CSV table of C-alpha atoms in Angstrom, one decimal:
chain,number,residue,atom,x,y,z
A,1,MET,CA,0.0,0.0,0.0
A,2,THR,CA,1.3,3.4,-0.9
A,3,LEU,CA,0.0,6.9,-0.1
A,4,HIS,CA,-0.9,9.5,-2.7
A,5,LEU,CA,1.2,12.7,-2.6
A,6,THR,CA,-1.8,14.7,-1.6
A,7,GLU,CA,-2.4,12.5,1.5
A,8,ILE,CA,1.3,12.7,2.4
A,9,GLY,CA,1.2,16.5,2.2
A,10,LEU,CA,-2.0,16.6,4.2
A,11,ARG,CA,-0.6,14.5,7.0
A,12,LEU,CA,2.6,16.5,7.2
A,13,LEU,CA,0.7,19.8,7.2
A,14,THR,CA,-1.8,18.6,9.9
A,15,ALA,CA,1.0,17.4,12.2
A,16,THR,CA,2.8,20.7,11.8
A,17,VAL,CA,-0.3,22.8,12.6
A,18,LEU,CA,-1.2,20.7,15.6
A,19,ALA,CA,2.3,20.7,17.0
A,20,SER,CA,2.6,24.4,16.4
A,21,LEU,CA,-0.5,25.0,18.5
A,22,VAL,CA,1.2,23.3,21.5
A,23,GLY,CA,4.4,25.1,20.7
A,24,LEU,CA,2.7,28.5,20.8
A,25,ASP,CA,2.2,28.2,24.6
A,26,ARG,CA,5.8,27.2,25.1
A,27,GLU,CA,7.0,30.2,22.9
A,28,ARG,CA,4.8,32.5,25.0
A,29,GLN,CA,6.5,31.2,28.1
A,30,ARG,CA,10.0,31.8,26.6
A,31,SER,CA,10.9,28.1,26.9
A,32,SER,CA,14.0,26.8,25.3
A,33,ALA,CA,11.9,24.7,23.0
A,34,GLY,CA,9.4,27.0,21.4
A,35,LEU,CA,7.2,27.2,18.3
A,36,ARG,CA,9.7,26.1,15.7
A,37,THR,CA,11.0,23.2,17.8
A,38,HIS,CA,7.6,21.8,18.4
A,39,ALA,CA,6.5,22.2,14.8
A,40,LEU,CA,9.7,20.4,13.6
A,41,VAL,CA,9.3,17.6,16.1
A,42,GLY,CA,5.6,17.1,15.1
A,43,MET,CA,6.3,17.2,11.4
A,44,SER,CA,9.4,14.9,11.5
A,45,SER,CA,7.6,12.4,13.7
A,46,CYS,CA,4.8,12.3,11.2
A,47,LEU,CA,7.3,11.7,8.4
A,48,PHE,CA,9.0,8.9,10.3
A,49,MET,CA,5.6,7.2,10.8
A,50,ILE,CA,4.8,7.6,7.1
A,51,VAL,CA,8.1,6.1,6.0
A,52,SER,CA,7.8,3.3,8.6
A,53,ALA,CA,4.3,2.3,7.5
A,54,PHE,CA,4.4,2.9,3.8
A,55,GLY,CA,8.0,3.5,2.7
A,56,PHE,CA,9.0,-0.1,2.1
A,57,ALA,CA,6.0,-1.3,0.1
A,58,ASP,CA,8.2,-2.1,-2.9
A,59,VAL,CA,10.3,-4.8,-1.0
A,60,LEU,CA,7.5,-6.4,1.0
A,61,GLY,CA,6.7,-8.7,-1.9
A,62,THR,CA,10.2,-10.0,-2.1
A,63,PRO,CA,10.5,-13.6,-1.0
A,64,SER,CA,12.1,-14.2,2.4
A,65,VAL,CA,11.8,-10.5,3.3
A,66,GLY,CA,9.9,-9.5,6.4
A,67,LEU,CA,9.7,-6.0,7.9
A,68,ASP,CA,8.4,-4.6,11.2
A,69,PRO,CA,6.7,-1.3,10.3
A,70,SER,CA,6.9,-0.1,13.9
A,71,ARG,CA,10.6,-0.2,14.3
A,72,ILE,CA,11.4,3.2,12.7
A,73,ALA,CA,8.5,4.9,14.6
A,74,ALA,CA,9.7,3.3,17.8
A,75,GLN,CA,13.1,5.1,17.5
A,76,VAL,CA,11.3,8.4,17.6
A,77,VAL,CA,10.5,7.8,21.2
A,78,THR,CA,14.2,7.4,22.0
A,79,GLY,CA,15.3,10.4,19.9
A,80,VAL,CA,12.7,12.7,21.4
A,81,GLY,CA,13.7,11.5,24.9
A,82,PHE,CA,17.2,12.9,24.3
A,83,LEU,CA,15.8,16.1,22.8
A,84,GLY,CA,13.5,16.6,25.8
A,85,ALA,CA,16.4,16.1,28.2
A,86,GLY,CA,18.1,19.0,26.6
A,87,THR,CA,15.2,21.4,27.6
A,88,ILE,CA,15.6,20.6,31.3
A,89,ILE,CA,17.7,23.0,33.3
A,90,ALA,CA,18.7,22.4,36.9
A,91,HIS,CA,19.3,25.3,39.3
A,92,GLY,CA,20.5,23.5,42.4
A,93,SER,CA,17.4,22.0,44.0
A,94,LEU,CA,15.1,23.8,41.4
A,95,ILE,CA,14.4,22.1,38.1
A,96,ARG,CA,13.0,24.0,35.1
A,97,GLY,CA,11.9,22.7,31.8
A,98,LEU,CA,10.0,19.5,32.7
A,99,THR,CA,6.7,20.8,31.2
A,100,THR,CA,8.5,21.8,28.0
A,101,ALA,CA,10.1,18.3,27.8
A,102,ALA,CA,6.7,16.7,28.3
A,103,SER,CA,5.2,18.9,25.6
A,104,VAL,CA,7.9,18.0,23.1
A,105,TRP,CA,7.2,14.3,23.9
A,106,THR,CA,3.5,15.0,23.4
A,107,VAL,CA,3.9,16.6,19.9
A,108,ALA,CA,6.0,13.7,18.9
A,109,ALA,CA,3.1,11.4,19.8
A,110,ILE,CA,0.7,13.7,17.9
A,111,GLY,CA,2.9,13.5,14.8
A,112,LEU,CA,3.1,9.8,14.9
A,113,ALA,CA,-0.7,9.6,15.2
A,114,VAL,CA,-1.2,11.8,12.2
A,115,GLY,CA,1.4,9.9,10.2
A,116,GLY,CA,-0.6,6.8,10.9
A,117,GLY,CA,-3.8,8.4,9.7
A,118,MET,CA,-5.3,8.7,13.2
A,119,TYR,CA,-6.5,12.3,12.8
A,120,ARG,CA,-9.2,12.2,15.4
A,121,ALA,CA,-6.9,10.9,18.1
A,122,ALA,CA,-4.3,13.5,17.2
A,123,ILE,CA,-6.8,16.4,17.4
A,124,ILE,CA,-8.2,15.2,20.7
A,125,ALA,CA,-4.7,14.8,22.1
A,126,THR,CA,-3.8,18.4,21.0
A,127,VAL,CA,-7.0,19.8,22.6
A,128,LEU,CA,-6.2,18.0,25.9
A,129,ALA,CA,-2.5,19.1,25.8
A,130,LEU,CA,-3.6,22.8,25.4
A,131,MET,CA,-6.1,22.4,28.2
A,132,MET,CA,-3.3,21.1,30.5
A,133,LEU,CA,-0.9,23.9,29.5
A,134,LEU,CA,-3.4,26.8,29.6
A,135,VAL,CA,-6.3,25.9,31.9
A,136,MET,CA,-4.5,23.8,34.5
A,137,ARG,CA,-1.7,26.3,35.1
A,138,PRO,CA,-3.8,28.7,37.4
A,139,ILE,CA,-5.5,25.7,39.0
A,140,GLU,CA,-2.1,24.2,39.9
A,141,ARG,CA,-1.0,27.5,41.5
A,142,ARG,CA,-4.2,27.7,43.5
A,143,LEU,CA,-3.8,24.2,44.8
A,144,GLN,CA,-0.1,24.8,45.7
A,145,ARG,CA,-1.1,27.9,47.7
A,146,ARG,CA,-3.9,25.9,49.5
A,147,TRP,CA,-1.8,22.9,50.2
A,148,HIS,CA,1.6,24.5,50.9
A,149,GLY,CA,0.6,27.6,52.7
A,150,LYS,CA,1.7,31.2,52.0
A,151,THR,CA,3.8,32.0,48.9
A,152,ILE,CA,6.5,34.5,48.1
A,153,THR,CA,6.9,35.7,44.5
A,154,ALA,CA,10.1,37.3,43.5
A,155,VAL,CA,10.7,38.9,40.1
A,156,PHE,CA,14.4,39.2,39.3
A,157,ASP,CA,17.0,39.8,36.7
A,158,PRO,CA,18.7,36.4,36.0
A,159,LYS,CA,21.9,38.2,35.1
A,160,LEU,CA,22.2,39.6,38.6
A,161,ALA,CA,20.3,37.2,40.8
A,162,THR,CA,19.8,33.4,40.9
A,163,PRO,CA,17.2,31.1,42.4
A,164,GLU,CA,20.0,29.6,44.6
A,165,LYS,CA,20.8,33.0,46.1
A,166,ILE,CA,17.1,33.7,46.9
A,167,LEU,CA,16.5,30.3,48.4
A,168,GLY,CA,19.8,30.5,50.4
A,169,THR,CA,18.6,33.8,52.0
A,170,LEU,CA,15.3,32.1,53.1
A,171,ARG,CA,17.1,29.1,54.4
A,172,GLU,CA,19.3,31.3,56.5
A,173,MET,CA,16.1,32.5,58.2
A,174,ASN,CA,15.3,28.8,59.0
A,175,LEU,CA,12.2,28.9,56.8
A,176,HIS,CA,10.8,25.6,55.5
A,177,ILE,CA,10.7,25.8,51.7
A,178,GLY,CA,8.0,23.8,50.0
A,179,ALA,CA,6.9,23.8,46.3
A,180,LEU,CA,8.9,25.9,43.8
A,181,SER,CA,8.0,27.4,40.5
A,182,LEU,CA,10.4,29.2,38.1
A,183,GLU,CA,9.3,30.7,34.8
A,184,ARG,CA,10.6,33.2,32.2
A,185,MET,CA,8.4,36.3,32.0
A,186,PRO,CA,7.3,37.9,28.7
A,187,GLY,CA,10.2,39.9,27.2
A,188,GLY,CA,12.8,37.3,28.3
A,189,THR,CA,14.7,39.7,30.6
A,190,ARG,CA,13.2,38.7,33.9
A,191,ASP,CA,12.4,35.5,35.7
A,192,ARG,CA,9.6,34.9,38.3
A,193,LEU,CA,10.2,32.5,41.2
A,194,GLU,CA,7.3,31.4,43.4
A,195,ILE,CA,8.3,29.8,46.7
A,196,SER,CA,5.8,28.1,49.1
A,197,LEU,CA,6.9,28.7,52.7
A,198,GLY,CA,4.1,26.9,54.6
A,199,GLU,CA,2.1,28.5,57.4
A,200,ASN,CA,4.0,31.4,58.9
A,201,GLY,CA,3.0,34.5,60.8
A,202,GLU,CA,2.7,37.9,59.1
A,203,THR,CA,5.8,39.2,60.8
A,204,VAL,CA,7.9,36.2,59.5
A,205,MET,CA,6.6,36.7,55.9
A,206,GLN,CA,7.3,40.4,56.0
A,207,ASN,CA,10.8,39.8,57.2
A,208,ALA,CA,11.3,37.2,54.4
A,209,LEU,CA,10.0,39.7,51.8
A,210,GLN,CA,12.4,42.4,53.0
A,211,ALA,CA,15.4,40.0,53.0
A,212,VAL,CA,14.7,38.9,49.5
A,213,ALA,CA,14.0,42.5,48.3
A,214,ARG,CA,17.5,43.6,49.5
A,215,LEU,CA,19.2,41.2,47.2
A,216,GLU,CA,20.8,42.5,44.0
A,217,GLY,CA,18.8,42.1,40.9
A,218,ILE,CA,15.4,41.8,42.6
A,219,HIS,CA,12.8,43.9,40.9
A,220,SER,CA,9.8,43.1,43.1
A,221,THR,CA,8.6,40.8,45.9
A,222,THR,CA,5.0,39.9,46.8
A,223,THR,CA,3.2,37.5,49.1
A,224,ASP,CA,-0.3,36.0,49.3
């Protein structure tokens, strides 16, 4: 069985569009893997699937020749794993990029689904991925604040301040540090670090805010 050129083009275009929709959110978050990376991963995964499933039709009729059409597509999983690992950045105890790595993995799966002709599954997966990235972000923050107590948010210049320096200042005050969240702000020149400090009194929180605010490179500090 072979695919018509029109069908090949449609599958590649569909995979590119769906992957780009996921990549738009990562681009907006200034992630290391943005719109172009996601689009390329989705399109190339789709092409691998097409080649794997339909690219060897001319040799399948040859006696004593057997092919496993899933082998090439299976290697996409390994390759994307290495690519996703490159988006993860560790700042001491703080790790950034896990969501981006997961989204790259997701668009690879979407591309494979489109390459196999499973358009509906790919579209549903894209919608679910966008819901997780867009809708669940504020929900996740609310749950963290409810479960981990009060939160300090520090906006800083990554060229002058680091998450380790901010966390070190809080640890010197013997504060228990819970959940952490680090993200690049629009514009790409500032980062925002959210730190859950558990249930502490108002005086303790104000002292923590003042200590962080005195650090070089800190633009603003807030608590809730």
